[in-house]
CSV table of C-alpha atoms and ligand atoms in Angstrom, one decimal:
chain,number,residue,atom,x,y,z
A,22,MET,CA,197.1,115.2,112.8
A,23,ASN,CA,198.5,117.1,115.7
A,24,PHE,CA,199.7,115.0,118.7
A,25,ASP,CA,199.6,118.0,121.1
A,26,PHE,CA,196.4,118.7,122.9
A,27,THR,CA,195.2,122.3,123.2
A,28,GLU,CA,194.9,123.9,126.6
A,29,GLU,CA,191.1,123.6,126.4
A,30,GLN,CA,191.3,119.9,125.7
A,31,LEU,CA,193.7,119.4,128.6
A,32,MET,CA,191.4,121.3,130.9
A,33,ILE,CA,188.4,119.2,129.9
A,34,ARG,CA,190.4,116.0,130.5
A,35,GLN,CA,191.5,117.2,133.9
A,36,ALA,CA,187.9,118.2,134.8
A,37,ALA,CA,186.7,114.7,133.8
A,38,ARG,CA,189.5,113.1,135.7
A,39,ASN,CA,188.6,115.1,138.8
A,40,PHE,CA,185.0,114.3,138.5
A,41,ALA,CA,185.7,110.6,138.1
A,42,GLN,CA,187.9,110.5,141.1
A,43,ASN,CA,185.8,112.7,143.4
A,44,ASP,CA,182.2,112.0,142.3
A,45,LEU,CA,182.2,108.6,140.5
A,46,LYS,CA,184.7,106.5,142.4
A,47,PRO,CA,183.0,106.7,145.8
A,48,GLY,CA,180.0,104.3,145.6
A,49,VAL,CA,180.9,102.8,142.2
A,50,ILE,CA,181.2,99.3,143.7
A,51,GLU,CA,177.8,99.7,145.5
A,52,ARG,CA,176.1,101.0,142.4
A,53,ASP,CA,177.4,98.0,140.5
A,54,GLU,CA,176.3,95.6,143.2
A,55,HIS,CA,172.8,97.0,143.5
A,56,GLN,CA,172.3,98.1,139.8
A,57,THR,CA,171.8,101.7,141.0
A,58,PHE,CA,171.6,104.4,138.3
A,59,PRO,CA,174.0,107.3,139.1
A,60,THR,CA,171.2,109.9,139.3
A,61,GLU,CA,173.1,112.5,141.3
A,62,GLN,CA,176.3,112.1,139.3
A,63,MET,CA,174.3,112.6,136.1
A,64,LYS,CA,172.8,115.8,137.4
A,65,LYS,CA,176.2,117.1,138.2
A,66,LEU,CA,177.7,115.9,134.9
A,67,GLY,CA,174.9,117.8,133.1
A,68,GLU,CA,175.6,121.0,135.1
A,69,LEU,CA,179.3,120.7,134.2
A,70,GLY,CA,178.4,120.4,130.5
A,71,PHE,CA,179.4,116.8,129.9
A,72,LEU,CA,176.0,115.7,128.5
A,73,GLY,CA,176.0,118.1,125.6
A,74,MET,CA,179.7,118.6,125.1
A,75,MET,CA,179.8,118.9,121.3
A,76,VAL,CA,176.5,120.8,120.8
A,77,ALA,CA,176.8,124.4,119.7
A,78,PRO,CA,176.4,126.9,122.6
A,79,GLN,CA,173.3,128.4,121.0
A,80,TYR,CA,171.6,125.0,121.6
A,81,GLY,CA,172.8,124.8,125.2
A,82,GLY,CA,176.0,122.8,124.5
A,83,GLY,CA,179.7,123.2,125.2
A,84,GLY,CA,180.7,123.7,121.6
A,85,MET,CA,183.7,121.3,122.1
A,86,ASP,CA,185.4,119.1,119.6
A,87,THR,CA,185.3,115.4,119.3
A,88,THR,CA,188.8,115.0,120.6
A,89,SER,CA,187.7,116.7,123.9
A,90,TYR,CA,184.9,114.2,124.0
A,91,VAL,CA,187.2,111.3,123.6
A,92,LEU,CA,189.5,112.6,126.4
A,93,ALA,CA,186.5,113.0,128.7
A,94,MET,CA,185.0,109.6,127.9
A,95,GLU,CA,188.3,107.9,128.6
A,96,GLU,CA,188.7,109.6,132.0
A,97,LEU,CA,185.1,108.8,133.1
A,98,SER,CA,185.3,105.3,131.8
A,99,LYS,CA,188.5,104.5,133.7
A,100,VAL,CA,186.3,104.7,136.9
A,101,ASP,CA,182.7,104.1,136.0
A,102,ALA,CA,181.6,102.8,132.6
A,103,SER,CA,178.0,102.7,133.7
A,104,ALA,CA,178.0,106.5,134.0
A,105,SER,CA,180.1,107.0,130.8
A,106,VAL,CA,177.6,105.1,128.7
A,107,VAL,CA,174.9,107.6,129.6
A,108,VAL,CA,177.3,110.4,128.6
A,109,SER,CA,178.0,108.6,125.3
A,110,VAL,CA,174.4,107.9,124.4
A,111,ASN,CA,173.2,111.4,125.3
A,112,ASN,CA,176.1,113.2,123.5
A,113,SER,CA,176.7,111.2,120.4
A,114,LEU,CA,173.5,109.4,119.6
A,115,VAL,CA,170.8,111.7,120.8
A,116,CYS,CA,172.2,115.3,120.9
A,117,TYR,CA,174.3,114.8,117.7
A,118,GLY,CA,171.4,113.2,115.9
A,119,LEU,CA,169.1,116.1,116.8
A,120,GLU,CA,171.7,118.9,116.1
A,121,LYS,CA,172.8,117.5,112.7
A,122,TYR,CA,169.5,116.3,111.3
A,123,GLY,CA,166.7,117.9,113.4
A,124,ASN,CA,164.8,121.0,112.4
A,125,GLU,CA,164.9,124.3,114.3
A,126,GLU,CA,161.7,123.6,116.2
A,127,GLN,CA,163.0,120.2,117.3
A,128,LYS,CA,166.3,121.7,118.4
A,129,GLN,CA,164.6,124.3,120.5
A,130,LYS,CA,162.1,121.9,122.0
A,131,TYR,CA,164.2,118.8,122.5
A,132,LEU,CA,167.9,119.4,122.0
A,133,LEU,CA,168.3,122.4,124.3
A,134,PRO,CA,167.2,120.6,127.5
A,135,LEU,CA,169.2,117.5,126.5
A,136,ALA,CA,172.4,119.4,125.8
A,137,LYS,CA,172.1,121.3,129.1
A,138,GLY,CA,171.7,118.0,130.9
A,139,GLU,CA,168.3,118.9,132.3
A,140,VAL,CA,166.9,115.7,130.8
A,141,ILE,CA,168.4,112.6,129.4
A,142,GLY,CA,167.8,111.0,126.1
A,143,ALA,CA,167.7,107.4,124.7
A,144,PHE,CA,168.3,106.0,121.2
A,145,CYS,CA,166.0,103.1,120.3
A,146,LEU,CA,167.0,101.0,117.3
A,147,SER,CA,167.4,97.4,118.6
A,148,GLU,CA,164.4,95.0,118.9
A,149,PRO,CA,164.0,91.5,120.1
A,150,GLU,CA,164.6,90.2,116.6
A,151,ALA,CA,166.6,93.1,115.1
A,152,GLY,CA,169.9,93.8,116.7
A,153,SER,CA,172.8,93.4,114.3
A,154,ASP,CA,170.2,93.0,111.5
A,155,ALA,CA,169.0,96.5,112.1
A,156,THR,CA,167.0,97.0,108.9
A,157,SER,CA,164.5,94.3,109.8
A,158,GLN,CA,162.5,96.6,112.0
A,159,HIS,CA,159.2,95.2,113.4
A,160,THR,CA,158.1,98.4,115.1
A,161,THR,CA,155.7,100.2,112.9
A,162,ALA,CA,155.0,103.9,112.5
A,163,VAL,CA,151.8,104.0,110.4
A,164,ASP,CA,151.2,107.3,108.6
A,165,MET,CA,147.9,108.7,109.9
A,166,GLY,CA,148.0,112.1,108.2
A,167,ASP,CA,149.2,114.5,110.9
A,168,TYR,CA,150.6,111.9,113.2
A,169,TYR,CA,152.3,108.4,113.2
A,170,LEU,CA,150.7,105.5,115.1
A,171,LEU,CA,153.6,103.8,116.7
A,172,ASN,CA,153.4,100.1,117.8
A,173,GLY,CA,156.2,97.7,118.8
A,174,VAL,CA,158.9,96.7,121.2
A,175,LYS,CA,162.4,98.0,121.6
A,176,ASN,CA,165.0,95.9,123.4
A,177,TRP,CA,168.0,96.7,125.7
A,178,ILE,CA,167.6,100.4,125.6
A,179,THR,CA,170.2,102.4,127.6
A,180,ASN,CA,168.7,105.1,129.8
A,181,GLY,CA,165.4,103.2,129.2
A,182,ASN,CA,163.9,104.3,132.5
A,183,SER,CA,165.8,107.5,133.1
A,184,ALA,CA,165.2,109.3,129.8
A,185,SER,CA,162.5,111.8,128.9
A,186,THR,CA,163.2,112.0,125.2
A,187,TYR,CA,163.5,108.9,123.0
A,188,ILE,CA,164.6,108.7,119.4
A,189,VAL,CA,162.7,105.7,118.1
A,190,ILE,CA,163.4,104.0,114.8
A,191,ALA,CA,160.3,102.4,113.1
A,192,GLN,CA,159.1,101.0,109.8
A,193,THR,CA,156.6,103.1,107.9
A,194,HIS,CA,156.7,101.6,104.4
A,195,PRO,CA,157.6,97.9,104.8
A,196,GLU,CA,157.6,97.5,101.0
A,197,LYS,CA,160.5,99.9,100.7
A,198,GLY,CA,162.7,98.1,103.2
A,199,SER,CA,165.4,100.2,104.7
A,200,LYS,CA,164.2,103.2,102.7
A,201,GLY,CA,160.8,103.1,104.4
A,202,ILE,CA,162.1,103.6,108.0
A,203,ASN,CA,161.6,106.7,110.0
A,204,ALA,CA,163.2,108.2,113.2
A,205,LEU,CA,160.6,109.7,115.5
A,206,ILE,CA,161.1,111.8,118.7
A,207,VAL,CA,158.9,110.2,121.4
A,208,GLU,CA,158.2,111.8,124.7
A,209,ARG,CA,158.0,109.6,127.8
A,210,SER,CA,154.7,111.2,128.7
A,211,MET,CA,153.0,110.1,125.4
A,212,GLU,CA,150.0,107.9,125.9
A,213,GLY,CA,150.7,104.2,125.1
A,214,PHE,CA,154.4,104.4,126.0
A,215,ALA,CA,155.5,101.9,128.7
A,216,VAL,CA,158.9,101.0,130.1
A,217,GLY,CA,159.6,97.3,130.7
A,218,ALA,CA,161.5,95.6,133.5
A,219,LYS,CA,165.1,96.5,134.1
A,220,GLU,CA,167.7,94.0,132.7
A,221,ASN,CA,169.9,92.2,135.2
A,222,LYS,CA,173.3,92.5,133.6
A,223,MET,CA,176.8,91.1,133.7
A,224,GLY,CA,178.4,94.6,133.4
A,225,ILE,CA,177.7,98.3,133.3
A,226,ARG,CA,175.2,97.4,136.0
A,227,GLY,CA,174.7,101.0,137.1
A,228,SER,CA,173.2,101.9,133.7
A,229,ASP,CA,169.5,101.2,133.3
A,230,THR,CA,168.8,99.0,130.4
A,231,HIS,CA,165.1,98.3,129.6
A,232,SER,CA,162.8,97.1,126.9
A,233,LEU,CA,160.2,99.7,125.8
A,234,MET,CA,156.7,99.1,124.6
A,235,PHE,CA,154.7,101.3,122.3
A,236,THR,CA,151.0,100.7,121.9
A,237,ASP,CA,149.1,103.0,119.6
A,238,VAL,CA,151.3,105.9,120.5
A,239,LYS,CA,150.4,109.0,118.5
A,240,VAL,CA,153.6,110.7,117.5
A,241,PRO,CA,153.0,114.1,115.8
A,242,LYS,CA,154.4,114.3,112.2
A,243,ALA,CA,156.4,117.3,113.5
A,244,ASN,CA,158.5,114.8,115.5
A,245,ARG,CA,159.9,113.0,112.5
A,246,ILE,CA,163.6,113.6,112.0
A,247,GLY,CA,164.4,114.5,108.3
A,248,GLU,CA,162.4,113.5,105.3
A,249,ASP,CA,160.0,110.5,105.1
A,250,GLY,CA,162.2,107.4,104.9
A,251,PHE,CA,165.4,108.9,106.3
A,252,GLY,CA,165.3,106.9,109.5
A,253,PHE,CA,167.8,104.2,108.6
A,254,PRO,CA,170.5,106.4,107.1
A,255,PHE,CA,169.9,108.6,110.1
A,256,ALA,CA,170.6,105.7,112.5
A,257,MET,CA,173.7,104.6,110.6
A,258,LYS,CA,175.1,108.2,110.4
A,259,VAL,CA,174.5,108.7,114.1
A,260,LEU,CA,176.1,105.4,115.0
A,261,GLU,CA,179.3,106.4,113.1
A,262,GLY,CA,179.8,109.0,115.8
A,263,GLY,CA,178.4,106.9,118.6
A,264,ARG,CA,181.1,104.3,117.9
A,265,ILE,CA,183.8,106.9,118.7
A,266,GLY,CA,182.2,107.4,122.1
A,267,ILE,CA,182.1,103.6,122.8
A,268,ALA,CA,185.6,103.2,121.5
A,269,ALA,CA,186.7,105.9,123.9
A,270,GLN,CA,184.7,104.1,126.7
A,271,ALA,CA,186.6,100.9,125.9
A,272,LEU,CA,189.9,102.8,125.9
A,273,GLY,CA,189.0,104.2,129.3
A,274,ILE,CA,188.1,100.7,130.7
A,275,ALA,CA,191.5,99.4,129.4
A,276,SER,CA,193.5,102.3,130.7
A,277,GLY,CA,191.7,102.2,134.1
A,278,ALA,CA,192.5,98.5,134.5
A,279,TYR,CA,196.1,99.0,133.3
A,280,GLU,CA,196.8,101.8,135.8
A,281,LEU,CA,195.4,99.6,138.6
A,282,ALA,CA,197.6,96.7,137.5
A,283,LEU,CA,200.7,98.8,137.1
A,284,ASN,CA,200.4,100.3,140.6
A,285,TYR,CA,199.6,96.9,142.1
A,286,SER,CA,202.6,95.3,140.4
A,287,LYS,CA,204.9,97.7,142.2
A,288,GLU,CA,203.3,97.1,145.6
A,289,ARG,CA,202.8,93.3,145.7
A,290,LYS,CA,205.9,91.3,146.5
A,291,THR,CA,206.4,87.6,145.6
A,292,PHE,CA,209.6,85.6,145.8
A,293,GLY,CA,211.3,88.5,147.6
A,294,LYS,CA,210.7,91.2,145.0
A,295,PRO,CA,207.8,93.3,143.6
A,296,LEU,CA,205.7,91.7,140.9
A,297,SER,CA,206.9,94.4,138.5
A,298,ASP,CA,210.5,93.0,138.8
A,299,HIS,CA,209.4,89.7,137.2
A,300,GLN,CA,209.9,89.8,133.5
A,301,ALA,CA,206.6,87.8,132.8
A,302,ILE,CA,204.7,90.7,134.5
A,303,GLN,CA,206.8,93.4,132.8
A,304,PHE,CA,205.9,91.8,129.4
A,305,LYS,CA,202.2,91.7,130.3
A,306,LEU,CA,202.4,95.4,131.2
A,307,ALA,CA,204.3,96.2,127.9
A,308,ASP,CA,201.6,94.4,125.9
A,309,MET,CA,198.8,96.1,127.7
A,310,ALA,CA,200.3,99.6,127.3
A,311,THR,CA,200.9,99.0,123.6
A,312,GLU,CA,197.3,97.9,123.0
A,313,ILE,CA,196.1,100.9,124.9
A,314,GLU,CA,198.3,103.3,122.9
A,315,ALA,CA,197.1,101.9,119.6
A,316,ALA,CA,193.5,102.1,120.7
A,317,ARG,CA,194.0,105.7,121.8
A,318,LEU,CA,195.5,106.7,118.4
A,319,LEU,CA,192.6,105.0,116.5
A,320,CYS,CA,190.1,106.9,118.7
A,321,LEU,CA,191.8,110.2,118.2
A,322,ARG,CA,192.1,109.6,114.5
A,323,ALA,CA,188.4,109.0,114.1
A,324,ALA,CA,187.7,112.1,116.2
A,325,TRP,CA,190.1,114.1,114.1
A,326,LEU,CA,188.5,113.0,110.9
A,327,LYS,CA,185.0,113.9,112.2
A,328,ASP,CA,186.2,117.3,113.4
A,329,ASN,CA,187.8,118.0,110.1
A,330,GLY,CA,184.8,117.2,108.0
A,331,GLN,CA,186.2,114.0,106.5
A,332,PRO,CA,184.4,110.6,106.2
A,333,TYR,CA,184.9,108.8,109.5
A,334,GLY,CA,182.5,105.8,109.4
A,335,ALA,CA,185.2,103.2,108.8
A,336,ALA,CA,187.7,104.9,111.1
A,337,SER,CA,185.1,104.9,114.0
A,338,ALA,CA,184.4,101.2,113.3
A,339,MET,CA,188.1,100.4,113.4
A,340,ALA,CA,188.5,102.4,116.6
A,341,LYS,CA,185.6,100.6,118.2
A,342,LEU,CA,186.7,97.2,117.0
A,343,PHE,CA,190.2,97.6,118.2
A,344,ALA,CA,189.6,99.4,121.4
A,345,SER,CA,186.9,97.0,122.6
A,346,GLU,CA,189.0,94.0,121.9
A,347,ALA,CA,191.9,95.7,123.7
A,348,ALA,CA,189.7,96.5,126.7
A,349,MET,CA,188.7,92.9,127.1
A,350,LYS,CA,192.3,91.6,126.8
A,351,VAL,CA,193.8,94.3,129.1
A,352,ALA,CA,191.1,93.9,131.7
A,353,VAL,CA,191.6,90.1,131.8
A,354,GLU,CA,195.3,90.6,132.3
A,355,ALA,CA,194.7,93.2,135.0
A,356,VAL,CA,192.8,90.7,136.9
A,357,GLN,CA,195.6,88.1,136.4
A,358,ILE,CA,198.2,90.5,137.7
A,359,HIS,CA,196.2,91.1,140.8
A,360,GLY,CA,196.0,87.3,141.4
A,361,GLY,CA,193.3,86.3,144.0
A,362,TYR,CA,192.7,90.0,144.9
A,363,GLY,CA,191.7,90.6,141.3
A,364,PHE,CA,188.7,88.4,141.9
A,365,ILE,CA,187.6,90.5,144.8
A,366,LYS,CA,185.2,93.4,144.2
A,367,GLU,CA,187.1,96.1,146.2
A,368,TYR,CA,190.1,95.9,143.8
A,369,HIS,CA,187.9,97.2,140.9
A,370,VAL,CA,189.5,95.2,138.1
A,371,GLU,CA,186.9,92.4,138.1
A,372,ARG,CA,184.2,95.1,137.5
A,373,LEU,CA,186.2,96.6,134.7
A,374,MET,CA,186.6,93.1,133.2
A,375,ARG,CA,182.8,92.6,133.2
A,376,ASP,CA,182.2,96.1,131.9
A,377,ALA,CA,184.7,95.6,129.0
A,378,LYS,CA,182.6,92.8,127.5
A,379,ILE,CA,179.7,95.0,126.5
A,380,THR,CA,182.0,97.3,124.4
A,381,GLN,CA,182.4,94.3,122.0
A,382,ILE,CA,178.6,94.0,121.7
A,383,TYR,CA,176.7,97.3,121.7
A,384,GLU,CA,176.6,99.9,119.0
A,385,GLY,CA,177.4,97.1,116.6
A,386,THR,CA,179.2,93.9,117.7
A,387,SER,CA,182.9,93.3,116.7
A,388,GLU,CA,181.6,91.2,113.8
A,389,ILE,CA,179.4,94.1,112.6
A,390,GLN,CA,182.4,96.5,112.8
A,391,LYS,CA,184.2,94.1,110.5
A,392,ILE,CA,181.3,94.2,108.0
A,393,VAL,CA,181.4,98.0,108.1
A,394,ILE,CA,185.1,98.2,107.6
A,395,SER,CA,185.4,95.6,104.9
A,396,ARG,CA,182.5,97.2,102.9
A,397,ASP,CA,184.4,100.4,103.1
A,398,LEU,CA,187.5,98.7,101.8
A,399,LEU,CA,185.8,97.0,99.0
A,400,LYS,CA,183.4,99.6,97.8
B,3,CAA,N1,175.4,106.2,106.3
B,3,CAA,C1,174.4,106.4,105.5
B,3,CAA,N2,173.7,105.4,105.0
B,3,CAA,C2,174.0,104.1,105.3
B,3,CAA,C3,175.1,103.8,106.1
B,3,CAA,C4,175.8,104.9,106.6
B,3,CAA,N3,176.9,104.7,107.5
B,3,CAA,N4,175.2,102.5,106.3
B,3,CAA,C5,174.2,102.0,105.5
B,3,CAA,N5,173.5,102.9,104.9
B,3,CAA,C6,172.4,102.8,104.0
B,3,CAA,C7,172.9,102.0,102.8
B,3,CAA,O1,173.5,102.8,101.9
B,3,CAA,C8,171.6,101.3,102.3
B,3,CAA,O2,170.9,102.2,101.5
B,3,CAA,P1,170.8,101.9,99.9
B,3,CAA,O3,170.0,100.7,99.8
B,3,CAA,O4,170.2,103.1,99.4
B,3,CAA,O5,172.2,101.7,99.4
B,3,CAA,C9,170.8,101.2,103.6
B,3,CAA,O6,171.4,102.0,104.6
B,3,CAA,C10,170.9,99.7,104.1
B,3,CAA,O7,172.2,99.5,104.4
B,3,CAA,P2,172.9,98.0,104.1
B,3,CAA,O8,172.4,97.4,102.8
B,3,CAA,O9,174.3,98.1,104.3
B,3,CAA,O10,172.1,97.2,105.3
B,3,CAA,P3,172.5,95.8,106.0
B,3,CAA,O11,171.2,95.2,106.3
B,3,CAA,O12,173.5,95.1,105.2
B,3,CAA,O13,173.1,96.3,107.4
B,3,CAA,C11,174.7,97.0,109.0
B,3,CAA,C12,174.1,97.1,107.6
B,3,CAA,C13,176.0,97.8,108.9
B,3,CAA,C14,175.0,95.6,109.4
B,3,CAA,C15,173.7,97.7,110.0
B,3,CAA,O14,172.5,96.9,110.0
B,3,CAA,C16,174.3,97.8,111.4
B,3,CAA,O15,175.0,98.8,111.6
B,3,CAA,N6,173.9,96.9,112.3
B,3,CAA,C17,174.3,97.1,113.7
B,3,CAA,C18,173.3,97.9,114.5
B,3,CAA,C19,173.9,98.7,115.6
B,3,CAA,O16,175.0,99.1,115.6
B,3,CAA,N7,173.0,98.9,116.6
B,3,CAA,C20,173.4,99.7,117.7
B,3,CAA,C21,172.2,100.1,118.5
B,3,CAA,S1,172.4,101.5,119.5
B,3,CAA,C22,173.3,100.9,120.8
B,3,CAA,O17,173.7,99.8,120.9
B,3,CAA,C23,173.6,102.0,121.9
B,3,CAA,C24,174.2,101.5,123.1
B,3,CAA,O18,174.4,100.3,123.3
B,3,CAA,C25,174.8,102.3,124.1
B,4,FAD,P1,172.5,89.4,117.2
B,4,FAD,O1,172.4,90.3,116.1
B,4,FAD,O2,171.5,88.3,117.4
B,4,FAD,O3,174.0,88.7,117.0
B,4,FAD,C1,174.4,87.5,117.8
B,4,FAD,C2,175.8,87.1,117.4
B,4,FAD,O4,175.9,86.8,116.0
B,4,FAD,C3,176.8,88.3,117.6
B,4,FAD,O5,178.0,87.8,118.0
B,4,FAD,C4,176.9,88.9,116.2
B,4,FAD,O6,178.1,89.6,116.0
B,4,FAD,C5,176.8,87.7,115.3
B,4,FAD,N1,176.3,88.1,114.0
B,4,FAD,C6,175.0,88.5,113.7
B,4,FAD,N2,175.0,88.7,112.4
B,4,FAD,C7,176.2,88.4,111.8
B,4,FAD,C8,176.7,88.4,110.5
B,4,FAD,N3,176.0,88.9,109.5
B,4,FAD,N4,178.0,88.0,110.4
B,4,FAD,C9,178.7,87.6,111.4
B,4,FAD,N5,178.3,87.6,112.7
B,4,FAD,C10,177.0,88.0,112.9
B,4,FAD,N6,170.3,99.1,121.3
B,4,FAD,C11,169.8,100.3,121.1
B,4,FAD,O7,169.1,100.5,120.0
B,4,FAD,N7,169.9,101.3,122.0
B,4,FAD,C12,170.5,101.1,123.1
B,4,FAD,O8,170.6,102.1,123.9
B,4,FAD,C13,171.2,99.9,123.4
B,4,FAD,N8,171.8,99.7,124.6
B,4,FAD,C14,172.3,98.5,124.9
B,4,FAD,C15,172.8,98.2,126.2
B,4,FAD,C16,173.1,96.9,126.6
B,4,FAD,C17,173.7,96.7,127.9
B,4,FAD,C18,173.0,95.9,125.6
B,4,FAD,C19,173.3,94.5,126.0
B,4,FAD,C20,172.5,96.1,124.4
B,4,FAD,C21,172.1,97.4,124.0
B,4,FAD,N9,171.6,97.6,122.7
B,4,FAD,C22,171.0,98.9,122.5
B,4,FAD,C23,171.4,96.6,121.8
B,4,FAD,C24,172.8,96.2,121.0
B,4,FAD,O9,173.1,97.2,120.1
B,4,FAD,C25,172.6,94.8,120.4
B,4,FAD,O10,172.6,93.9,121.4
B,4,FAD,C26,173.7,94.5,119.4
B,4,FAD,O11,173.6,95.4,118.3
B,4,FAD,C27,173.7,93.1,118.9
B,4,FAD,O12,172.4,92.7,118.5
B,4,FAD,P2,171.8,91.3,119.1
B,4,FAD,O13,171.9,91.3,120.6
B,4,FAD,O14,170.4,91.1,118.5
B,4,FAD,O15,172.7,90.1,118.6
């Protein structure tokens, strides 16, 4: 593993940093307050190539590596985790899934506009009664010959109301369990598809999270990804990469909170000297910086394994587990270092603390990451 970044990787990191400061930071508090989706910012991120970063140029993407993606996700998440989750879902769940497992026709029709950022995608696995227990799908896709009849409800879907293309996981052969599940590409305009109410959330309030309802939606067979019954391994494979994106999001939330706390500790004086001169605060900063560095190395290692064609499922689970726990700890300490000001919205750290929590829950809770890691250790 090389610890030096290439010039291209550094340029991408700088571009993401500039975008975060110039385009995401203004208005981030208001978007959080009013649960406003960053529509304009997403359009611009798409034009800059951040929504299809790793997709091959022939399919409209930037052809970048996963390390670049981690660097970009960290920078965007330092400022606005609501925007970065859209970037993560579009890149690593939707675009990656289509590029790796879709056929040529699906790539031309769906991947191209998604990778160019012309439209946004959503990944729909979770249901009211199937979150961690993802194999127990209640949504059904009944084989009707040349189409599937899709019925059911998906829960907490990121980009639920802003997406045009949805990858929906559904059960076709219940008797086959996880081997009877399919992944279908559903268009928003298909008859019988409805978007439910927006969830009122603790954190990442600028992202739009909705339930989705499918009532006798006719999905052409041509929209099935892979062979009949490939839907569950598809979802698991895609989530291996998705977890690198969320790990990098958690890393960004942690480093954003840390940087704010570090600067504040130098400015705020108590007992005649800056906070940063008190050893108790110095030790907090040392702990925070160490957690962040370890999280960063785990993210970059998982990215490196993926880019080098090696198994990365356990590594991405470790990165997500560690980085999300670090984000929570660091963000809480950042609020503590800010004292009363930390509790006030304009200082940003309270939002980062609320945003950190979701990284321990979505794309597999911390407990689920431990299942994935321990199964890999014991296999
Ligand atoms: N790659 C390929 N196949 C895999 C796999 C992988 N990584 N993981 C499992 N499979 C296969 C297994 O081999 C098994 O097939 P066989 O029977 O042929 O061996 C089949 O899938 C079922 O696997 P398990 O027996 O391991 O299933 P399980 O019921 O024990 O569950 C689990 C495994 C890891 C807990 C899984 O259910 C899981 O990951 N749950 C969490 C779901 C999740 O992460 N949801 C995220 C939704 S997306 C999201 O959240 C986006 C967002 O917020 C932004
Ligand atoms: P449950 O599975 O009910 O778990 C409850 C608790 O029990 C958790 O702490 C869990 O870790 C623990 N637990 C469960 N089983 C075990 C076990 N075997 N051993 C130990 N502990 C266990 N899903 C999508 O498909 N697409 C999306 O775009 C998406 N976006 C989301 C956005 C937001 C804001 C939120 C909140 C969720 C999103 N999700 C999405 C759903 C998310 O992936 C699930 O919430 C998550 O996987 C957990 O499932 P659950 O909520 O049903 O919790």
